[in-house]
C-alpha cells in the first residue's frame, strides 16, 4: 500500500495521528517509534532555527517557554522556502496573537528587530559614501537630490522604548530593576561592514529614512518627517545614517 | 592547504575535506592541517552579501569547494522549486565549485519546506520522478551532480527494488554520479538489520565522486531493536571507520568529507577526524 507525501507530512506534523500503514520496521510491522525520528527532526531543527533567528524574544521569555512557542509557530507557519536563514516573517504577528503574552506588549517589536538584524546581515554589500559629499552640496542641490540607502538598512518603529528594551534583554544594559522611560522609539538597523548595528532615531526619523528608501527627494522626505514630528532633528538623523554607513550615493536632480 | 599552482580547484583531491563552519574561519585560514577542501550547504550561502559571502570568497581563493544542497527536494512528488533552482545555479555559477551534490530525499511538499531529509519508496514510478528531477537540476546548474544515499529509519511496504539498484538505475538514466555516505550505510543497515558490507559490495563504486563520514546517535525502536539516528553531532564511530577502510580498499582513494553540523567542536577535534581519514586514504595510495 502506498504512503503519499500528503499522508506522510500530515502524520509528521501531528504527533497525535497514527503512523501511516505502509511504513514498516524490518519485520513488516508498523514503523511506530521509527517514524518519530522524522517528527523529532522537523520540530527540533526548526525550533533551533527559530532560537537562532529570534535571540531577544527567546531571552525575554526564557528558552523553555520559547521552545513551546516555536512548536506552535512551526505547525501554524511551516517554512515556505528552503532559505531557513529567513524563516519566521510571521513571528511578530504570531506573538501579538498569543493571549498569555499580552502583558509583554512589546514582544512583537523585539521580534521585528531580530528579523531586521537578520535581513541586514544577509543583505547585499554596498560601499558607504564619504560623509563630506553631503556637506559639499549647496542646500538647493541637496534638497533636490535623492539619497541612495544601503540594502542592509532597515527601520523599526515602535510605540515602546524598543531599543532600550532590546539592549536590556540582549546586553543586560540596565541596572537591576530599571525600567526604560515610557516613550515611542524608532530604530535604525544598519551594517557598516559585516555586523548590523542598532541606532536610535529621533521622532520623525523613521519617516525620513523610509521616505529616502522609497525614492523620495531629500526635500520630500524632510517634509514628511517634519509633518510627522514637529521639530524633527535632521542633523541627528543624518548622523545616524552616516555612522551606520547607510548612505551609498547622492543622486543629483539631473542624474539617474 | 592546497597550492593552486599544484592542484587546480576544478576537482576535489582524493584527500580529506570538512563541512565548513564560520567559527572555524580563522583556524582554517591560518593552518588547515590535513584538510584540503571544504564543503558548504548551498542554502546557507544564498543571501545577497555580508560576512557569509565574504568568507566564502576568501576561502575559495585557497581551497577547492564542494556545494552540497539540502533543500531541492529531488524526491518530492511536486515539481522542483524553480526559484530555488535559479538560486542554486547562481551560487554554482559564481563560486564554480569542484562538485555539486544533493540527496535522495524530499523536504518540500505542498509549498511547505520541512528542513529534514524525508524518505521515499523505491519503485519504477519514484525512479522516473527522481530521474526527471535530476535531469532538470543538471540542466539548470550546467554540470553533473552527485546523488547521496540516505539514512533510513523505516521501510516502505510498496518498495520493489534495492536502494543500490535504485541509485545505479538513476545514475544510468541521468548520467549523475553518486555521493556515498558511509555513515548512512551503517545507520541504514543497522536499522534495517542488513549487512553494511553487502551494501558496499552491491554499490556501483566506480560512480562515487565523493564520500561522507559523520557521527550518529543511538536509540531503540518499540521492540528494543537498535535505532541509529544520523545526527552529524559526534565523532565517527569505529565500526564506520572500518566500513570506510573496506570501501576505500575496494574503490581506491576518493575525496572524503567529515560532516559535523550540530554541537560543532573546536577546530583541532575536526582536524583529528580528517587526519584519521587521511591515514586510510594514504594507505590506499601506497
Coordinates of C-alpha atoms in Angstrom, one line a residue:
Chain A
X1 CA 0.0 0.0 0.0
X2 CA 1.3 3.4 -0.9
X3 CA 2.0 6.3 1.5
X4 CA 1.9 9.5 -0.4
X5 CA 3.7 12.7 0.8
X6 CA 0.5 14.3 1.9
X7 CA -0.2 11.5 4.3
X8 CA 3.4 11.4 5.4
X9 CA 3.6 15.1 6.2
X10 CA 0.2 15.2 7.9
X11 CA 1.2 12.5 10.3
X12 CA 4.7 14.0 10.8
X13 CA 3.3 17.4 12.0
X14 CA 0.6 15.8 14.3
X15 CA 2.1 13.5 16.9
X16 CA -1.5 12.5 17.8
X17 CA -2.0 10.9 14.4
X18 CA -1.3 7.2 13.8
X19 CA 1.8 6.3 11.8
X20 CA 0.6 5.6 8.2
X21 CA 0.1 2.0 7.4
X22 CA 2.7 1.0 4.8
X23 CA 5.6 2.4 6.8
X24 CA 7.3 -0.6 8.5
X25 CA 10.1 -1.9 10.5
X26 CA 12.3 -4.7 9.1
X27 CA 9.8 -7.4 10.1
X28 CA 7.0 -5.6 8.3
X29 CA 5.3 -4.3 11.5
X30 CA 4.1 -0.7 11.6
X31 CA 7.1 1.7 11.9
X32 CA 5.9 3.1 15.2
X33 CA 8.6 4.9 17.0
X34 CA 10.8 4.8 13.9
X35 CA 8.5 7.4 12.3
X36 CA 9.1 9.7 15.3
X37 CA 12.6 10.3 14.1
X38 CA 11.2 12.5 11.4
X39 CA 8.7 14.1 13.8
X40 CA 11.5 15.0 16.1
X41 CA 13.9 16.1 13.4
X42 CA 11.5 18.5 11.9
X43 CA 10.4 20.1 15.2
X44 CA 13.9 20.2 16.6
X45 CA 15.7 21.6 13.5
X46 CA 13.0 24.3 13.0
X47 CA 13.0 25.2 16.7
X48 CA 16.8 25.6 16.7
X49 CA 16.5 27.8 13.6
X50 CA 13.9 30.0 15.4
X51 CA 16.1 30.2 18.6
X52 CA 18.9 31.5 16.4
X53 CA 16.6 33.8 14.5
X54 CA 14.9 35.4 17.5
X55 CA 17.5 35.8 20.2
X56 CA 15.9 38.7 22.0
X57 CA 12.4 37.1 22.1
X58 CA 14.0 33.8 23.3
X59 CA 15.9 35.6 26.1
X60 CA 12.9 37.7 27.2
X61 CA 10.5 34.8 27.6
X62 CA 13.2 32.2 28.5
X63 CA 14.3 29.3 26.3
X64 CA 11.9 26.7 27.7
X65 CA 8.9 28.9 27.0
X66 CA 10.3 29.9 23.6
X67 CA 10.7 26.3 22.6
X68 CA 7.0 25.7 23.4
X69 CA 6.0 28.8 21.4
X70 CA 8.3 27.7 18.5
X71 CA 6.5 24.3 18.5
X72 CA 3.1 26.1 17.9
X73 CA 4.6 28.6 15.4
X74 CA 6.2 26.0 13.2
X75 CA 3.0 24.0 12.9
X76 CA 1.0 27.1 12.1
X77 CA 3.6 28.6 9.8
X78 CA 5.9 25.9 8.3
X79 CA 8.7 27.4 6.2
X80 CA 7.7 28.3 2.7
X81 CA 11.3 28.3 1.4
X82 CA 14.5 26.3 1.9
X83 CA 16.2 29.5 3.0
X84 CA 15.9 28.8 6.7
X85 CA 18.0 31.8 7.5
X86 CA 15.0 34.0 6.6
X87 CA 12.4 31.8 8.3
X88 CA 10.0 33.5 10.7
X89 CA 8.5 36.5 9.0
X90 CA 5.1 35.8 10.6
X91 CA 6.6 35.7 14.2
X92 CA 5.7 39.3 15.2
X93 CA 2.0 38.8 14.3
X94 CA 2.0 35.3 15.8
X95 CA 3.3 36.7 19.1
X96 CA 0.8 39.5 19.1
X97 CA -2.0 36.9 18.9
X98 CA -0.9 34.9 21.9
X99 CA -3.2 36.0 24.8
X100 CA -0.8 34.8 27.6
X101 CA 1.9 37.1 26.2
X102 CA -0.3 40.2 26.3
X103 CA 1.5 41.5 29.4
X104 CA 4.7 41.8 27.3
X105 CA 3.1 44.0 24.7
X106 CA 6.5 44.9 23.1
X107 CA 7.4 41.3 22.4
X108 CA 6.3 41.5 18.7
X109 CA 8.6 44.6 18.3
X110 CA 11.5 42.7 19.7
X111 CA 10.8 40.1 17.1
X112 CA 10.7 42.8 14.4
X113 CA 14.2 44.0 15.4
X114 CA 15.5 40.4 15.4
X115 CA 14.1 39.9 11.9
X116 CA 15.5 43.2 10.7
X117 CA 19.0 42.4 12.0
X118 CA 19.0 39.1 10.2
X119 CA 17.8 40.6 6.9
X120 CA 20.5 43.2 7.3
X121 CA 23.2 40.6 8.0
X122 CA 22.5 38.8 4.7
X123 CA 21.7 41.9 2.5
X124 CA 23.9 42.9 -0.4
X125 CA 27.1 44.7 0.2
X126 CA 27.3 48.5 -0.6
X127 CA 30.1 51.0 -0.2
X128 CA 29.2 53.9 2.0
X129 CA 29.6 57.4 0.6
X130 CA 32.1 59.8 2.1
X131 CA 30.3 61.9 4.7
X132 CA 31.9 65.1 3.2
X133 CA 29.9 64.5 0.0
X134 CA 26.7 65.7 1.7
X135 CA 28.3 68.8 3.1
X136 CA 29.8 69.7 -0.3
X137 CA 26.4 70.2 -1.8
X138 CA 24.5 73.6 -1.8
X139 CA 21.3 73.5 0.2
X140 CA 19.3 73.8 -3.0
X141 CA 21.2 70.8 -4.6
X142 CA 20.8 68.7 -1.5
X143 CA 17.0 69.4 -1.3
X144 CA 16.6 68.2 -4.9
X145 CA 18.8 65.2 -4.6
X146 CA 17.7 61.6 -3.9
X147 CA 19.8 59.6 -1.5
X148 CA 20.8 56.0 -2.1
X149 CA 20.3 53.9 1.0
X150 CA 22.3 50.7 1.6
X151 CA 20.4 47.5 1.0
X152 CA 21.3 46.4 4.6
X153 CA 19.3 49.3 6.1
X154 CA 16.1 48.6 8.0
X155 CA 13.9 50.7 10.2
X156 CA 11.7 49.5 13.1
X157 CA 9.1 51.9 14.6
X158 CA 7.6 51.1 17.9
X159 CA 5.2 52.7 20.4
X160 CA 7.5 51.2 23.0
X161 CA 11.1 52.2 24.1
X162 CA 12.1 49.3 22.0
X163 CA 15.8 50.0 21.5
X164 CA 16.3 50.4 25.3
X165 CA 14.3 47.2 25.9
X166 CA 16.2 45.3 23.2
X167 CA 19.5 46.3 24.8
X168 CA 18.3 45.5 28.2
X169 CA 17.3 42.0 27.1
X170 CA 20.4 41.3 25.0
X171 CA 23.1 43.2 26.8
X172 CA 21.8 43.4 30.3
X173 CA 22.5 47.1 29.8
X174 CA 20.3 48.3 32.7
X175 CA 20.8 48.4 36.4
X176 CA 18.6 45.7 38.0
X177 CA 15.0 46.9 38.2
X178 CA 15.4 49.9 36.0
X179 CA 12.5 50.4 33.6
X180 CA 13.1 52.3 30.4
X181 CA 11.3 55.6 30.2
X182 CA 7.9 55.1 28.6
X183 CA 8.2 56.6 25.1
X184 CA 8.0 55.5 21.5
X185 CA 11.3 54.7 19.8
X186 CA 12.4 54.3 16.2
X187 CA 15.4 52.2 15.5
X188 CA 17.8 52.3 12.5
X189 CA 19.4 48.9 11.7
X190 CA 22.4 49.5 9.5
X191 CA 25.5 47.5 8.6
X192 CA 28.8 49.5 8.5
X193 CA 30.7 46.3 7.5
X194 CA 29.5 42.8 8.4
X195 CA 27.8 43.3 11.7
X196 CA 24.5 45.1 11.9
X197 CA 24.3 48.0 14.4
X198 CA 21.2 49.5 16.1
X199 CA 21.0 53.2 16.3
X200 CA 18.2 55.2 17.9
X201 CA 16.4 57.7 15.6
X202 CA 14.7 60.9 16.8
X203 CA 10.9 61.3 16.4
X204 CA 10.2 61.5 12.6
X205 CA 13.5 59.8 11.8
X206 CA 11.8 56.6 10.6
X207 CA 9.5 58.6 8.3
X208 CA 12.6 60.4 6.8
X209 CA 14.6 57.2 6.2
X210 CA 11.7 55.2 4.8
X211 CA 10.9 58.1 2.5
X212 CA 14.5 58.1 1.2
X213 CA 14.4 54.3 0.8
X214 CA 11.2 54.8 -1.3
X215 CA 13.0 57.2 -3.6
X216 CA 11.6 60.5 -2.4
X217 CA 13.8 63.6 -2.8
X218 CA 15.6 64.9 0.2
X219 CA 13.1 67.7 0.5
X220 CA 10.2 65.3 0.1
X221 CA 11.4 63.1 2.9
X222 CA 12.2 66.1 5.1
X223 CA 8.6 67.5 4.6
X224 CA 7.1 64.1 5.5
X225 CA 9.3 63.8 8.6
X226 CA 8.6 67.4 9.8
X227 CA 4.9 66.6 9.2
X228 CA 5.1 63.5 11.4
X229 CA 7.2 65.2 14.1
X230 CA 7.4 69.0 14.6
X231 CA 10.9 69.9 15.4
X232 CA 12.3 66.9 13.5
X233 CA 16.0 66.6 14.2
X234 CA 17.5 66.3 10.8
X235 CA 21.2 66.5 12.0
X236 CA 20.7 63.6 14.4
X237 CA 19.0 61.5 11.7
X238 CA 21.8 62.2 9.1
X239 CA 24.4 61.4 11.8
X240 CA 22.7 58.0 12.5
X241 CA 22.7 57.2 8.7
X242 CA 26.3 58.2 8.2
X243 CA 27.6 56.4 11.3
X244 CA 25.8 53.3 10.1
X245 CA 27.3 53.6 6.6
X246 CA 23.8 53.6 5.3
X247 CA 24.2 56.4 2.6
X248 CA 25.7 54.9 -0.5
X249 CA 25.2 57.7 -3.1
X250 CA 23.8 61.1 -3.7
X251 CA 21.8 61.3 -6.9
X252 CA 21.5 64.9 -8.2
X253 CA 18.3 66.2 -9.7
X254 CA 19.6 65.6 -13.3
X255 CA 21.2 62.2 -12.7
X256 CA 19.7 58.7 -12.9
Chain B
X1 CA 46.0 23.9 2.2
X2 CA 46.2 23.4 -1.5
X3 CA 48.6 25.3 -3.6
X4 CA 46.6 26.4 -6.6
X5 CA 49.7 26.1 -8.8
X6 CA 49.9 22.3 -8.0
X7 CA 46.2 21.4 -7.7
X8 CA 43.6 23.1 -9.9
X9 CA 40.4 23.7 -7.9
X10 CA 38.2 22.2 -10.6
X11 CA 38.3 18.8 -9.0
X12 CA 38.3 17.6 -5.4
X13 CA 41.6 15.9 -4.4
X14 CA 41.4 12.4 -3.1
X15 CA 42.0 13.8 0.4
X16 CA 40.0 14.8 3.4
X17 CA 37.7 17.8 3.4
X18 CA 35.4 19.1 6.1
X19 CA 32.0 20.8 6.2
X20 CA 32.8 24.4 6.7
X21 CA 31.5 26.2 9.8
X22 CA 32.0 30.0 10.1
X23 CA 33.5 29.6 13.7
X24 CA 36.5 27.8 12.1
X25 CA 37.3 30.5 9.5
X26 CA 40.4 31.9 11.3
X27 CA 41.8 28.5 12.2
X28 CA 41.3 27.2 8.6
X29 CA 42.9 30.3 7.1
X30 CA 45.9 30.0 9.5
X31 CA 46.5 26.3 9.2
X32 CA 44.0 23.8 7.8
X33 CA 46.3 20.9 8.6
X34 CA 45.2 17.7 6.8
X35 CA 42.1 19.4 5.4
X36 CA 42.5 20.1 1.7
X37 CA 39.0 21.1 0.6
X38 CA 35.7 22.4 2.0
X39 CA 32.0 21.7 1.6
X40 CA 29.2 24.2 2.2
X41 CA 25.4 23.7 2.4
X42 CA 24.2 25.6 -0.6
X43 CA 21.2 27.2 1.2
X44 CA 23.4 28.9 3.8
X45 CA 25.1 31.0 1.0
X46 CA 22.0 32.2 -0.8
X47 CA 21.9 35.5 0.9
X48 CA 22.9 38.6 -1.2
X49 CA 26.1 39.6 0.7
X50 CA 27.6 40.2 4.1
X51 CA 30.0 38.1 6.1
X52 CA 28.9 34.6 4.8
X53 CA 29.6 35.5 1.2
X54 CA 32.8 37.5 2.0
X55 CA 34.2 34.5 3.9
X56 CA 33.3 32.1 1.1
X57 CA 35.1 34.3 -1.5
X58 CA 38.2 34.4 0.7
X59 CA 38.2 30.7 1.2
X60 CA 37.6 29.9 -2.4
X61 CA 40.9 31.6 -3.3
X62 CA 42.7 28.9 -1.3
X63 CA 40.6 25.7 -1.3
X64 CA 38.6 23.6 -3.7
X65 CA 34.9 23.6 -2.8
X66 CA 32.0 21.2 -2.9
X67 CA 28.5 22.6 -2.8
X68 CA 26.0 20.3 -1.1
X69 CA 22.3 21.2 -1.5
X70 CA 19.9 20.3 1.3
X71 CA 16.7 21.9 0.1
X72 CA 16.0 20.9 -3.5
X73 CA 13.6 18.1 -2.6
X74 CA 14.6 15.9 -5.6
X75 CA 12.4 13.1 -4.3
X76 CA 9.3 15.3 -3.9
X77 CA 6.0 14.4 -5.6
X78 CA 5.6 18.0 -6.7
X79 CA 7.7 19.9 -9.3
X80 CA 11.1 21.3 -8.3
X81 CA 11.0 24.9 -6.9
X82 CA 12.2 26.9 -9.9
X83 CA 13.2 29.9 -7.9
X84 CA 15.4 27.7 -5.7
X85 CA 16.9 26.1 -8.8
X86 CA 17.8 29.6 -10.1
X87 CA 19.4 30.5 -6.7
X88 CA 21.4 27.3 -6.9
X89 CA 22.5 28.0 -10.5
X90 CA 23.6 31.4 -9.4
X91 CA 25.7 30.1 -6.5
X92 CA 27.3 27.4 -8.5
X93 CA 27.9 29.9 -11.3
X94 CA 29.9 32.4 -9.3
X95 CA 31.6 30.0 -6.9
X96 CA 32.4 27.4 -9.6
X97 CA 32.8 24.6 -7.1
X98 CA 34.6 21.3 -8.0
X99 CA 31.5 19.4 -7.1
X100 CA 27.8 19.8 -6.6
X101 CA 25.7 17.2 -4.7
X102 CA 22.2 16.6 -3.4
X103 CA 20.2 14.0 -1.6
X104 CA 17.9 11.1 -2.5
X105 CA 15.2 12.5 -0.3
X106 CA 12.4 15.1 -0.3
X107 CA 11.9 18.1 2.0
X108 CA 9.2 20.2 0.4
X109 CA 5.6 19.3 0.0
X110 CA 2.6 21.4 -0.9
X111 CA 4.8 24.5 -0.9
X112 CA 6.0 23.9 2.7
X113 CA 9.6 23.1 3.5
X114 CA 10.3 20.8 6.4
X115 CA 14.1 21.2 6.9
X116 CA 14.6 17.4 7.0
X117 CA 15.6 14.7 4.6
X118 CA 12.4 12.6 4.2
X119 CA 12.3 9.1 2.7
X120 CA 10.7 7.7 -0.4
X121 CA 9.8 4.2 -1.6
X122 CA 11.9 2.7 -4.3
X123 CA 9.7 1.9 -7.3
X124 CA 9.7 2.4 -11.1
X125 CA 7.4 5.4 -10.5
X126 CA 9.7 7.1 -8.0
X127 CA 12.7 6.3 -10.1
X128 CA 11.2 8.0 -13.1
X129 CA 10.3 11.0 -11.0
X130 CA 13.8 11.4 -9.4
X131 CA 15.5 10.9 -12.7
X132 CA 13.3 13.6 -14.3
X133 CA 14.2 16.0 -11.5
X134 CA 17.9 15.3 -11.7
X135 CA 17.8 16.0 -15.5
X136 CA 16.3 19.4 -14.6
X137 CA 18.9 20.1 -11.9
X138 CA 21.9 19.1 -14.1
X139 CA 20.4 21.3 -16.9
X140 CA 20.0 24.3 -14.6
X141 CA 23.4 24.1 -12.9
X142 CA 25.1 23.1 -16.1
X143 CA 27.1 20.3 -14.7
X144 CA 26.9 16.7 -13.3
X145 CA 25.5 16.3 -9.8
X146 CA 26.2 13.6 -7.3
X147 CA 23.3 11.9 -5.6
X148 CA 23.7 10.9 -1.9
X149 CA 22.3 7.7 -0.3
X150 CA 20.1 8.4 2.7
X151 CA 19.9 7.3 6.3
X152 CA 16.9 5.0 6.6
X153 CA 14.8 4.7 9.8
X154 CA 11.9 2.7 8.3
X155 CA 10.8 0.9 5.2
X156 CA 8.0 1.3 2.7
X157 CA 5.8 -1.7 2.0
X158 CA 5.5 -0.6 -1.6
X159 CA 9.3 -0.6 -2.3
X160 CA 10.1 -3.0 -5.1
X161 CA 13.9 -2.6 -5.6
X162 CA 17.1 -2.4 -3.5
X163 CA 18.5 1.1 -2.8
X164 CA 21.7 0.2 -4.6
X165 CA 19.8 -0.8 -7.7
X166 CA 17.7 2.3 -7.5
X167 CA 20.8 4.6 -7.3
X168 CA 22.5 2.7 -10.1
X169 CA 19.4 3.0 -12.2
X170 CA 19.2 6.7 -11.7
X171 CA 22.8 7.2 -12.5
X172 CA 22.4 5.2 -15.7
X173 CA 19.4 7.2 -16.7
X174 CA 20.7 10.7 -15.9
X175 CA 24.5 10.5 -16.0
X176 CA 24.7 11.7 -12.5
X177 CA 27.4 10.5 -10.1
X178 CA 27.0 9.2 -6.6
X179 CA 27.9 10.5 -3.2
X180 CA 28.5 7.6 -0.8
X181 CA 27.8 8.4 2.8
X182 CA 29.4 5.5 4.7
X183 CA 27.8 6.6 8.0
X184 CA 24.4 6.5 6.3
X185 CA 25.2 3.0 5.0
X186 CA 26.0 1.9 8.6
X187 CA 22.9 3.6 10.1
X188 CA 20.5 2.2 7.5
X189 CA 22.0 -1.3 7.7
X190 CA 21.7 -1.4 11.5
X191 CA 18.2 0.0 11.4
X192 CA 17.1 -2.5 8.7
X193 CA 19.1 -5.4 10.2
X194 CA 21.1 -5.9 7.0
X195 CA 24.8 -6.2 6.3
X196 CA 26.6 -2.9 5.6
X197 CA 29.4 -4.7 3.8
X198 CA 27.0 -6.4 1.4
X199 CA 25.6 -2.9 0.7
X200 CA 29.1 -1.6 -0.2
X201 CA 29.7 -4.8 -2.4
X202 CA 26.4 -4.0 -4.3
X203 CA 27.2 -0.3 -4.6
X204 CA 28.4 1.0 -8.0
X205 CA 31.6 2.3 -6.6
X206 CA 33.0 3.4 -9.9
X207 CA 30.3 6.2 -9.9
X208 CA 31.4 7.5 -6.5
X209 CA 32.8 11.1 -6.7
X210 CA 32.8 11.9 -3.0
X211 CA 32.4 10.1 0.3
X212 CA 30.8 11.4 3.5
X213 CA 31.7 10.4 7.1
X214 CA 29.8 11.6 10.2
X215 CA 28.6 10.7 13.6
X216 CA 25.2 9.3 14.7
X217 CA 23.1 8.9 17.8
X218 CA 21.9 5.6 19.3
X219 CA 18.3 4.9 20.2
X220 CA 16.0 1.9 20.2
X221 CA 12.7 1.2 18.4
X222 CA 9.4 -0.1 20.0
X223 CA 10.7 -3.7 20.1
X224 CA 14.1 -2.7 21.6
X225 CA 16.0 -3.1 18.3
X226 CA 18.8 -0.6 17.8
X227 CA 17.7 2.6 16.0
X228 CA 20.6 4.7 14.9
X229 CA 19.9 8.4 14.0
X230 CA 22.1 10.3 11.6
X231 CA 23.0 13.4 13.7
X232 CA 26.3 14.8 12.4
X233 CA 26.9 15.7 16.0
X234 CA 29.7 13.4 17.2
X235 CA 32.8 11.6 16.2
X236 CA 32.8 8.9 13.5
X237 CA 32.5 5.6 15.4
X238 CA 35.0 2.8 14.9
X239 CA 32.6 0.4 13.0
X240 CA 32.1 3.2 10.5
X241 CA 35.8 3.8 10.1
X242 CA 36.2 0.0 9.5
X243 CA 33.5 0.1 6.8
X244 CA 35.2 3.2 5.3
X245 CA 38.5 1.4 5.2
X246 CA 36.8 -1.5 3.4
X247 CA 35.2 0.9 1.0
X248 CA 38.5 2.6 0.1
X249 CA 40.3 -0.7 -0.2
X250 CA 37.7 -1.6 -2.9
X251 CA 37.2 1.7 -4.6
X252 CA 40.6 3.4 -4.2
X253 CA 41.1 6.8 -2.7
X254 CA 38.2 9.2 -3.0
X255 CA 37.6 12.8 -1.7
X256 CA 36.3 12.2 1.8
X257 CA 34.3 14.7 3.9
X258 CA 34.0 14.8 7.7
X259 CA 30.5 16.2 8.4
X260 CA 29.9 17.7 11.8
X261 CA 26.8 20.0 11.9
X262 CA 25.5 20.1 15.4
X263 CA 27.4 20.6 18.7
X264 CA 30.3 21.6 16.4
X265 CA 33.6 21.1 18.2
X266 CA 36.8 23.2 18.2
X267 CA 38.8 23.0 15.1
X268 CA 41.5 20.6 16.4
X269 CA 38.8 17.9 17.0
X270 CA 37.6 18.2 13.4
X271 CA 41.2 18.2 12.1
X272 CA 41.9 15.0 14.0
X273 CA 39.0 13.3 12.3
X274 CA 40.3 14.4 9.0
X275 CA 43.8 13.1 9.9
X276 CA 42.3 9.7 10.6
X277 CA 40.6 9.7 7.1
X278 CA 44.0 10.8 5.6
X279 CA 45.8 7.8 7.0
X280 CA 43.3 5.4 5.4
X281 CA 43.5 7.3 2.1
X282 CA 47.3 7.3 2.1
X283 CA 47.3 3.5 2.7
X284 CA 45.2 3.1 -0.4
X285 CA 47.5 5.3 -2.5
X286 CA 50.7 3.4 -1.3

